[in-house]
Short mmCIF file of C-alpha atoms and ligand atoms in Angstrom, two decimals:
data_model
loop_
_atom_site.label_atom_id
_atom_site.label_comp_id
_atom_site.label_asym_id
_atom_site.label_seq_id
_atom_site.Cartn_x
_atom_site.Cartn_y
_atom_site.Cartn_z
CA MET U 1 127.59 51.54 -136.38
CA ILE U 2 128.64 54.54 -138.68
CA PHE U 3 126.54 57.48 -138.63
CA VAL U 4 125.67 59.49 -142.27
CA THR U 5 124.97 63.12 -143.16
CA GLY U 6 122.50 63.41 -146.31
CA GLY U 7 122.45 60.13 -147.04
CA ALA U 8 119.22 60.16 -149.38
CA GLY U 9 120.94 61.68 -151.15
CA PHE U 10 123.04 61.01 -154.79
CA ILE U 11 126.33 59.70 -153.25
CA GLY U 12 125.08 58.64 -149.52
CA ALA U 13 122.36 57.16 -151.38
CA ASN U 14 125.00 54.53 -153.26
CA PHE U 15 127.49 54.76 -150.72
CA ILE U 16 124.56 53.58 -147.95
CA LEU U 17 124.00 50.14 -150.19
CA ASP U 18 127.34 49.61 -151.13
CA TRP U 19 128.77 49.78 -147.49
CA ILE U 20 126.04 47.77 -145.74
CA ALA U 21 126.51 45.02 -148.89
CA ALA U 22 129.95 45.14 -148.52
CA THR U 23 130.40 45.58 -144.25
CA GLY U 24 126.70 44.73 -142.94
CA GLU U 25 127.93 47.05 -140.51
CA PRO U 26 124.86 49.55 -139.70
CA VAL U 27 124.07 53.06 -140.95
CA VAL U 28 122.19 54.92 -138.86
CA ASN U 29 120.94 57.74 -141.72
CA LEU U 30 120.33 61.70 -141.08
CA ASP U 31 118.83 63.38 -144.44
CA SER U 32 116.43 66.44 -144.43
CA LEU U 33 115.08 65.30 -147.66
CA THR U 34 115.44 68.58 -149.50
CA TYR U 35 114.58 68.71 -153.16
CA ALA U 36 117.78 66.61 -154.30
CA GLY U 37 116.71 63.61 -151.31
CA ASN U 38 114.64 60.82 -152.33
CA LEU U 39 113.58 57.38 -149.82
CA GLU U 40 113.66 55.84 -153.35
CA ASN U 41 116.61 55.70 -153.73
CA LEU U 42 117.16 53.87 -150.23
CA ALA U 43 113.49 51.74 -151.56
CA ALA U 44 115.99 48.15 -151.75
CA LEU U 45 116.92 49.12 -148.06
CA LYS U 46 113.36 49.48 -147.02
CA SER U 47 112.35 46.80 -144.58
CA ASP U 48 116.75 45.68 -143.57
CA PRO U 49 117.39 46.70 -140.22
CA ARG U 50 120.86 47.39 -141.20
CA HIS U 51 119.36 51.31 -141.94
CA ILE U 52 117.71 53.83 -139.78
CA PHE U 53 116.53 56.59 -141.03
CA ILE U 54 115.72 59.69 -139.61
CA ARG U 55 114.87 63.01 -141.23
CA GLY U 56 116.67 65.78 -139.63
CA ASP U 57 118.79 68.78 -140.62
CA ILE U 58 122.65 68.84 -139.48
CA GLY U 59 122.52 72.58 -137.79
CA ASP U 60 119.51 70.87 -135.29
CA SER U 61 122.57 70.24 -132.97
CA ALA U 62 119.99 69.33 -129.65
CA ARG U 63 118.84 66.86 -131.71
CA VAL U 64 121.99 65.99 -133.47
CA ASP U 65 123.42 65.67 -130.51
CA LYS U 66 120.89 63.14 -128.97
CA LEU U 67 120.54 60.70 -132.23
CA LEU U 68 124.62 60.48 -131.54
CA ALA U 69 123.57 59.33 -127.26
CA GLU U 70 121.65 57.02 -128.29
CA HIS U 71 122.65 56.27 -131.17
CA LYS U 72 126.52 55.59 -130.50
CA PRO U 73 128.39 55.25 -134.50
CA ARG U 74 132.20 54.88 -134.72
CA ALA U 75 132.05 57.64 -137.72
CA VAL U 76 130.11 60.00 -138.85
CA ILE U 77 130.14 60.82 -142.19
CA ASN U 78 128.71 63.36 -143.68
CA PHE U 79 127.31 63.73 -147.35
CA ALA U 80 124.42 66.89 -146.29
CA ALA U 81 125.22 69.97 -149.22
CA GLU U 82 123.15 71.75 -151.18
CA SER U 83 125.29 70.16 -154.80
CA HIS U 84 124.73 71.65 -157.21
CA VAL U 85 126.89 75.22 -158.82
CA ASP U 86 123.78 77.03 -160.80
CA ARG U 87 121.40 76.55 -158.06
CA SER U 88 123.99 78.88 -155.28
CA ILE U 89 124.06 80.65 -158.39
CA HIS U 90 120.61 81.31 -158.45
CA GLY U 91 120.14 80.93 -154.60
CA PRO U 92 123.22 81.58 -152.81
CA GLU U 93 121.93 81.71 -148.84
CA ASP U 94 121.20 77.43 -148.58
CA PHE U 95 124.66 77.25 -149.53
CA ILE U 96 126.43 78.78 -146.25
CA GLN U 97 122.85 77.81 -143.94
CA THR U 98 123.64 73.93 -144.92
CA ASN U 99 127.15 73.82 -146.05
CA VAL U 100 128.79 76.66 -143.34
CA LEU U 101 126.63 76.73 -140.51
CA GLY U 102 125.60 73.81 -141.24
CA THR U 103 128.80 71.87 -141.09
CA PHE U 104 130.27 74.39 -138.21
CA ARG U 105 127.04 73.49 -135.66
CA LEU U 106 127.93 69.30 -136.75
CA LEU U 107 131.91 69.53 -136.40
CA GLU U 108 130.86 71.35 -132.64
CA SER U 109 128.11 68.38 -131.91
CA VAL U 110 130.66 65.13 -132.65
CA ARG U 111 132.91 67.41 -130.81
CA GLY U 112 131.00 67.25 -127.84
CA TYR U 113 130.36 63.53 -128.58
CA TRP U 114 134.01 62.50 -129.10
CA GLY U 115 135.04 64.22 -126.03
CA VAL U 116 133.59 62.32 -123.86
CA LEU U 117 134.37 58.12 -125.45
CA PRO U 118 136.16 56.07 -123.59
CA GLU U 119 139.51 56.41 -124.05
CA ALA U 120 140.33 53.85 -126.88
CA GLU U 121 136.31 54.14 -128.96
CA LYS U 122 138.07 57.94 -129.04
CA SER U 123 141.37 57.26 -131.15
CA ALA U 124 139.20 55.21 -132.90
CA PHE U 125 136.25 57.67 -133.93
CA ARG U 126 136.45 58.97 -137.43
CA PHE U 127 134.88 62.22 -138.85
CA LEU U 128 135.11 62.21 -142.08
CA HIS U 129 133.80 65.00 -144.49
CA VAL U 130 132.97 64.42 -148.00
CA SER U 131 134.53 67.40 -150.66
CA THR U 132 135.07 68.20 -153.40
CA ASP U 133 137.88 69.13 -155.97
CA GLU U 134 136.02 72.47 -157.40
CA VAL U 135 137.10 74.40 -154.20
CA TYR U 136 141.26 74.40 -155.24
CA GLY U 137 139.21 76.39 -158.78
CA SER U 138 140.53 76.53 -162.31
CA LEU U 139 142.71 75.03 -164.11
CA SER U 140 143.46 76.04 -167.39
CA ALA U 141 144.44 73.40 -170.56
CA ASP U 142 149.17 73.06 -169.54
CA ASP U 143 148.35 73.58 -165.54
CA PRO U 144 149.07 70.38 -163.59
CA PRO U 145 146.31 68.48 -162.08
CA PHE U 146 144.76 69.48 -158.10
CA ALA U 147 147.28 68.05 -155.91
CA GLU U 148 146.16 68.06 -152.52
CA THR U 149 149.07 71.09 -151.26
CA LYS U 150 146.89 73.41 -154.23
CA ALA U 151 146.33 76.06 -152.17
CA PHE U 152 142.04 76.73 -152.71
CA GLU U 153 140.64 79.63 -155.10
CA PRO U 154 136.90 78.60 -155.49
CA ASN U 155 134.64 80.36 -157.52
CA SER U 156 131.26 79.42 -157.50
CA PRO U 157 128.86 80.02 -154.21
CA TYR U 158 128.91 76.50 -153.79
CA SER U 159 132.69 76.41 -154.34
CA ALA U 160 133.29 78.39 -151.89
CA SER U 161 130.59 77.14 -149.54
CA LYS U 162 132.56 74.08 -150.06
CA ALA U 163 135.85 75.35 -149.05
CA ALA U 164 135.24 77.28 -145.97
CA SER U 165 133.80 73.16 -144.72
CA ASP U 166 136.90 72.34 -145.32
CA HIS U 167 138.90 75.35 -143.49
CA LEU U 168 136.21 74.54 -140.80
CA VAL U 169 136.74 70.42 -140.37
CA ARG U 170 140.62 70.89 -140.72
CA ALA U 171 140.72 73.61 -137.48
CA TRP U 172 138.43 71.52 -135.36
CA HIS U 173 141.43 68.59 -135.68
CA HIS U 174 144.57 70.80 -135.23
CA THR U 175 142.22 73.04 -133.14
CA TYR U 176 140.43 70.63 -130.71
CA GLY U 177 142.24 67.16 -131.95
CA LEU U 178 139.23 65.58 -133.35
CA PRO U 179 139.92 62.73 -135.67
CA VAL U 180 139.05 63.83 -139.60
CA LEU U 181 139.14 62.89 -142.71
CA THR U 182 138.34 64.69 -145.70
CA THR U 183 137.89 63.59 -149.07
CA ASN U 184 138.06 66.20 -152.36
CA CYS U 185 136.48 64.33 -154.90
CA SER U 186 135.65 65.29 -158.80
CA ASN U 187 132.69 64.77 -161.38
CA ASN U 188 130.53 61.76 -160.01
CA TYR U 189 128.05 60.16 -161.90
CA GLY U 190 126.16 56.72 -161.81
CA PRO U 191 122.41 56.24 -160.57
CA CYS U 192 120.18 58.02 -158.97
CA GLN U 193 121.64 61.33 -159.84
CA PHE U 194 119.03 63.75 -159.66
CA PRO U 195 118.85 65.13 -163.35
CA GLU U 196 119.97 68.79 -162.93
CA LYS U 197 123.34 67.67 -162.80
CA LEU U 198 125.20 67.11 -166.98
CA ILE U 199 124.90 63.89 -167.21
CA PRO U 200 121.40 62.53 -165.70
CA LEU U 201 120.10 66.05 -167.31
CA ILE U 202 121.19 65.08 -170.94
CA ILE U 203 119.77 61.12 -170.60
CA ALA U 204 116.58 62.97 -169.53
CA ASN U 205 115.90 65.35 -172.00
CA ALA U 206 117.38 63.29 -175.14
CA LEU U 207 115.00 60.69 -174.12
CA ALA U 208 112.35 63.41 -173.91
CA GLY U 209 113.44 64.36 -177.84
CA LYS U 210 114.12 68.35 -175.95
CA PRO U 211 117.05 70.64 -176.62
CA LEU U 212 119.68 69.42 -175.30
CA PRO U 213 121.62 72.29 -173.32
CA ILE U 214 126.11 73.09 -174.07
CA TYR U 215 127.02 76.21 -171.71
CA GLY U 216 129.88 78.46 -173.61
CA ASP U 217 131.44 76.41 -176.87
CA GLY U 218 131.44 72.95 -174.06
CA MET U 219 134.74 72.86 -173.59
CA ASN U 220 134.79 72.82 -169.91
CA VAL U 221 136.66 69.60 -168.54
CA ARG U 222 136.02 67.48 -165.56
CA ASP U 223 137.22 64.38 -164.62
CA TRP U 224 134.16 61.43 -164.11
CA LEU U 225 134.66 58.98 -161.59
CA TYR U 226 132.09 56.44 -162.04
CA VAL U 227 130.05 56.39 -157.96
CA SER U 228 130.75 54.35 -156.84
CA ASP U 229 134.39 54.02 -157.27
CA HIS U 230 134.26 57.01 -155.51
CA CYS U 231 131.77 55.27 -152.24
CA ALA U 232 134.30 51.95 -152.07
CA ALA U 233 137.76 55.18 -152.00
CA ILE U 234 135.55 56.93 -149.14
CA ARG U 235 135.72 53.32 -147.27
CA GLU U 236 139.12 52.71 -147.68
CA VAL U 237 139.85 56.48 -146.45
CA LEU U 238 137.79 56.07 -142.95
CA ALA U 239 139.78 52.60 -142.79
CA ARG U 240 143.42 53.58 -143.22
CA GLY U 241 142.72 57.20 -143.74
CA ARG U 242 145.33 59.25 -141.28
CA PRO U 243 143.50 61.58 -139.40
CA GLY U 244 144.02 64.78 -140.00
CA GLU U 245 144.72 64.50 -143.84
CA THR U 246 142.87 65.01 -146.28
CA TYR U 247 143.09 62.68 -149.90
CA ASN U 248 141.49 63.46 -153.77
CA ILE U 249 139.59 61.16 -155.60
CA GLY U 250 139.41 61.51 -159.19
CA GLY U 251 138.97 59.47 -161.83
CA TRP U 252 142.24 60.12 -163.96
CA ASN U 253 138.79 60.61 -167.06
CA GLU U 254 139.00 64.53 -167.72
CA MET U 255 136.82 64.54 -171.19
CA PRO U 256 135.65 68.18 -172.73
CA ASN U 257 131.22 68.72 -172.18
CA LEU U 258 130.47 67.75 -175.18
CA GLU U 259 132.14 64.89 -175.63
CA ILE U 260 130.10 63.43 -172.74
CA VAL U 261 127.39 64.50 -174.30
CA HIS U 262 128.01 63.31 -178.05
CA THR U 263 128.42 59.81 -176.30
CA LEU U 264 125.20 59.82 -174.07
CA CYS U 265 123.60 60.28 -177.75
CA THR U 266 125.65 57.72 -179.49
CA LEU U 267 124.69 55.41 -176.53
CA LEU U 268 120.90 56.17 -176.12
CA ASP U 269 121.35 55.17 -180.05
CA GLU U 270 122.73 52.11 -179.76
CA LEU U 271 120.33 51.03 -176.67
CA ALA U 272 116.65 52.90 -177.17
CA PRO U 273 116.27 53.80 -180.96
CA ASN U 274 113.86 56.25 -181.56
CA SER U 275 112.90 56.50 -185.30
CA LEU U 276 111.94 59.90 -185.19
CA ILE U 277 114.80 61.28 -184.05
CA PRO U 278 117.92 58.77 -185.92
CA ARG U 279 120.60 61.08 -184.08
CA ARG U 280 120.05 62.47 -181.03
CA SER U 281 123.48 64.43 -181.06
CA SER U 282 120.71 66.72 -183.69
CA LEU U 283 119.67 68.24 -180.03
CA ILE U 284 122.35 69.47 -179.60
CA THR U 285 121.99 73.30 -178.45
CA TYR U 286 124.04 75.95 -177.52
CA VAL U 287 123.04 78.26 -174.37
CA LYS U 288 124.42 80.51 -172.90
CA ASP U 289 127.43 80.35 -170.50
CA ARG U 290 127.09 79.95 -166.09
CA PRO U 291 128.60 83.07 -165.15
CA GLY U 292 132.46 82.14 -164.32
CA HIS U 293 132.56 78.56 -165.57
CA ASP U 294 135.29 77.32 -164.32
CA ARG U 295 137.52 76.27 -167.32
CA ARG U 296 138.80 72.69 -166.25
CA TYR U 297 138.01 70.71 -163.66
CA ALA U 298 141.65 67.61 -162.71
CA ILE U 299 142.72 65.65 -159.34
CA ASP U 300 145.65 64.12 -158.30
CA ALA U 301 144.88 61.47 -157.25
CA ARG U 302 147.85 58.90 -156.70
CA LYS U 303 148.18 60.19 -152.46
CA ILE U 304 145.30 57.56 -152.43
CA GLU U 305 147.15 55.38 -154.53
CA ARG U 306 149.84 55.05 -152.78
CA GLU U 307 148.94 54.95 -148.92
CA LEU U 308 145.49 53.62 -149.52
CA GLY U 309 146.04 51.35 -152.71
CA TRP U 310 142.45 52.71 -153.87
CA ARG U 311 142.28 53.21 -157.91
CA PRO U 312 139.01 52.99 -159.36
CA ALA U 313 137.79 49.74 -161.22
CA GLU U 314 135.50 51.68 -164.01
CA THR U 315 136.18 53.16 -167.13
CA PHE U 316 134.75 55.65 -168.47
CA GLU U 317 132.66 52.97 -171.36
CA THR U 318 131.64 50.50 -168.26
CA GLY U 319 130.50 53.40 -166.33
CA ILE U 320 128.75 55.30 -168.41
CA ARG U 321 126.66 52.75 -170.93
CA LYS U 322 126.34 50.89 -167.02
CA THR U 323 124.29 54.65 -165.82
CA VAL U 324 122.55 54.41 -169.56
CA ALA U 325 120.77 51.16 -168.49
CA TRP U 326 120.30 52.12 -165.35
CA TYR U 327 118.46 54.84 -166.00
CA LEU U 328 116.68 53.42 -169.12
CA GLY U 329 115.58 50.79 -166.00
CA ASN U 330 114.20 52.91 -163.84
CA GLN U 331 111.86 56.40 -165.88
CA PRO U 332 109.13 55.80 -162.71
CA TRP U 333 111.96 56.86 -160.94
CA VAL U 334 113.25 59.82 -163.33
CA GLU U 335 108.87 60.68 -163.91
CA HIS U 336 109.25 60.68 -159.93
CA VAL U 337 111.99 63.37 -159.02
CA THR U 338 111.18 65.30 -162.54
CA SER U 339 107.81 66.80 -160.37
CA GLY U 340 106.48 70.20 -160.66
CA ALA U 341 109.08 71.82 -158.66
CA TYR U 342 112.43 69.97 -160.98
CA ARG U 343 110.17 71.80 -163.69
CA GLU U 344 109.85 75.80 -162.22
CA TRP U 345 113.65 74.70 -161.66
CA VAL U 346 114.24 73.95 -165.73
CA ASP U 347 111.87 77.72 -166.50
CA GLN U 348 114.56 79.80 -164.10
CA ASN U 349 117.82 77.89 -165.09
CA TYR U 350 117.50 77.45 -168.28
CA GLY U 351 114.48 80.21 -169.09
CA GLU U 352 117.31 82.57 -169.47
CA ARG U 353 120.22 81.20 -171.82
CA ALA U 354 117.14 80.77 -174.19
P1 LIG Z 1 123.32 65.94 -153.55
O1 LIG Z 1 122.53 67.20 -153.77
O2 LIG Z 1 122.26 64.59 -153.74
O3 LIG Z 1 122.68 65.31 -152.35
C1 LIG Z 1 122.84 65.97 -150.83
C2 LIG Z 1 121.83 65.14 -149.19
O4 LIG Z 1 122.38 65.99 -148.42
C3 LIG Z 1 120.55 65.09 -149.80
O5 LIG Z 1 119.41 64.16 -149.32
C4 LIG Z 1 120.10 66.61 -148.55
O6 LIG Z 1 117.76 66.21 -148.42
C5 LIG Z 1 120.78 65.95 -148.13
N1 LIG Z 1 120.96 67.73 -146.68
C6 LIG Z 1 121.13 68.58 -147.97
N2 LIG Z 1 121.53 70.08 -146.81
C7 LIG Z 1 120.46 69.33 -145.54
C8 LIG Z 1 120.42 69.54 -144.36
N3 LIG Z 1 120.78 70.83 -144.02
N4 LIG Z 1 120.72 68.72 -143.68
C9 LIG Z 1 120.39 67.42 -143.90
N5 LIG Z 1 120.69 66.75 -144.96
C10 LIG Z 1 120.85 67.72 -145.89
O7 LIG Z 1 124.70 65.53 -153.73
P2 LIG Z 1 125.61 64.59 -153.32
O8 LIG Z 1 125.57 64.81 -155.42
O9 LIG Z 1 125.55 63.29 -153.34
O10 LIG Z 1 126.88 65.14 -152.60
C11 LIG Z 1 127.75 64.33 -151.66
C12 LIG Z 1 128.61 65.27 -150.89
O11 LIG Z 1 128.86 64.73 -151.80
C13 LIG Z 1 127.81 67.16 -151.12
O12 LIG Z 1 128.79 67.15 -149.81
C14 LIG Z 1 128.71 67.26 -152.39
O13 LIG Z 1 129.54 69.27 -151.50
C15 LIG Z 1 130.44 65.95 -152.64
N6 LIG Z 1 130.94 66.26 -154.16
C16 LIG Z 1 129.76 65.98 -155.15
C17 LIG Z 1 130.15 65.56 -156.25
C18 LIG Z 1 129.46 65.68 -157.29
O14 LIG Z 1 129.69 64.83 -158.66
N7 LIG Z 1 127.95 65.04 -157.30
C19 LIG Z 1 131.72 65.53 -156.22
C20 LIG Z 1 132.51 65.85 -155.20
C21 LIG Z 1 131.64 66.27 -154.34
P1 LIG Z 2 127.54 69.49 -163.45
O1 LIG Z 2 126.59 68.61 -163.87
O2 LIG Z 2 126.28 70.88 -163.17
O3 LIG Z 2 128.40 69.87 -162.61
P2 LIG Z 2 129.59 71.13 -162.08
O4 LIG Z 2 129.35 72.33 -161.77
O5 LIG Z 2 130.17 70.87 -160.95
O6 LIG Z 2 130.54 70.67 -162.51
O7 LIG Z 2 127.92 70.04 -164.64
C1 LIG Z 2 128.86 69.85 -165.60
C2 LIG Z 2 128.96 70.66 -166.63
O8 LIG Z 2 128.57 70.35 -167.17
C3 LIG Z 2 130.32 71.52 -166.46
O9 LIG Z 2 131.28 72.63 -167.60
C4 LIG Z 2 128.71 72.70 -166.11
C5 LIG Z 2 128.49 71.87 -167.96
N1 LIG Z 2 126.56 71.43 -167.95
C6 LIG Z 2 125.94 72.04 -169.15
O10 LIG Z 2 126.64 72.51 -170.56
N2 LIG Z 2 125.51 71.84 -169.66
C7 LIG Z 2 123.70 71.53 -168.38
O11 LIG Z 2 122.43 71.51 -168.40
C8 LIG Z 2 124.63 71.36 -167.01
C9 LIG Z 2 123.61 71.19 -165.56
C10 LIG Z 2 125.86 72.04 -167.32
#
């Protein structure tokens, strides 16, 4: 079996659903269920014995040591993290706690477990660390996209904490020989993404007839990837990636935020027409920019294609249509996650930007 951390969040839950469908191999899922973790994301596996959910923290060493010894996974995949840049600006400490200290403790637990495995299992074992392109910093319009050789230049508390975790993972390979793999992926979108991130937030606000907040001039560029393509890439890296290597994963799909928001408005006008708001783009509202807002991210994903044959299966057009359809078909999910705590966050983040 494999051991996944953070599997009740957006990407982790999509990964577990796709993994069980694709491989049938059981998964132990350790997640502390922060505001971003939601077992509803895994409702389809509720009575499936191939998914074992455990509520717990990656930084709880005694607990993790025990779980590894009990379940004997052949691989650990670390999704657990604090993941939202704006929250990291308001409160960086949780990011240091989970992304840096938590990853360190997880690495130590895994090293202890791996170190006493029989030789064949030891050499087959993998620790896969899921990271972000944001560790590389910000690009100008004419810079080449991020290659794996690009120096880290993180600019937000979130990206700095992820960069720190990537460095720890690298060091545990070089110093202790732990067979690690690291993936640095671009912005994901798709089902079950918490509506604090751009795409689900815009969908939720547009359906509710609320303002669609655009930070700064709306011309910041991100490289968007449909989540199931990210999950497929992780499966390839786990199966055939070379220990100690990092693999960039991206959608070959750079778009400015404003274009994303216009695309969503057009799709919602088509799929969920509302006579009171015939054109959702009329809700677009420019708000105060994010401090230190990275201008552009772009991924050079040639290494993973060359070495492992992975390319995204979805285009942005197909992926975004599926995503909008998912949110339209899962309004109770949105209502459940946009509870009291969510409204407090919206007041805090957007109140200041008005
Ligand atoms: P998310 O915030 O939706 O989910 C994170 C999950 O981790 C939640 O279920 C949460 O409960 C859990 N968690 C947090 N702290 C924990 C702890 N200390 N112990 C155990 N569980 C804990 O995040 P996501 O968007 O699914 O991202 C998953 C991973 O992928 C993160 O490492 C993130 O940095 C990385 N990533 C995300 C994106 C993106 O666009 N969302 C892109 C590239 C990389
Ligand atoms: P986000 O989804 O938070 O991802 P990240 O900052 O990790 O790339 O934001 C994506 C882009 O959208 C980023 O440039 C910030 C911008 N943005 C807005 O313009 N308005 C919003 O309300 C949010 C949440 C993000």
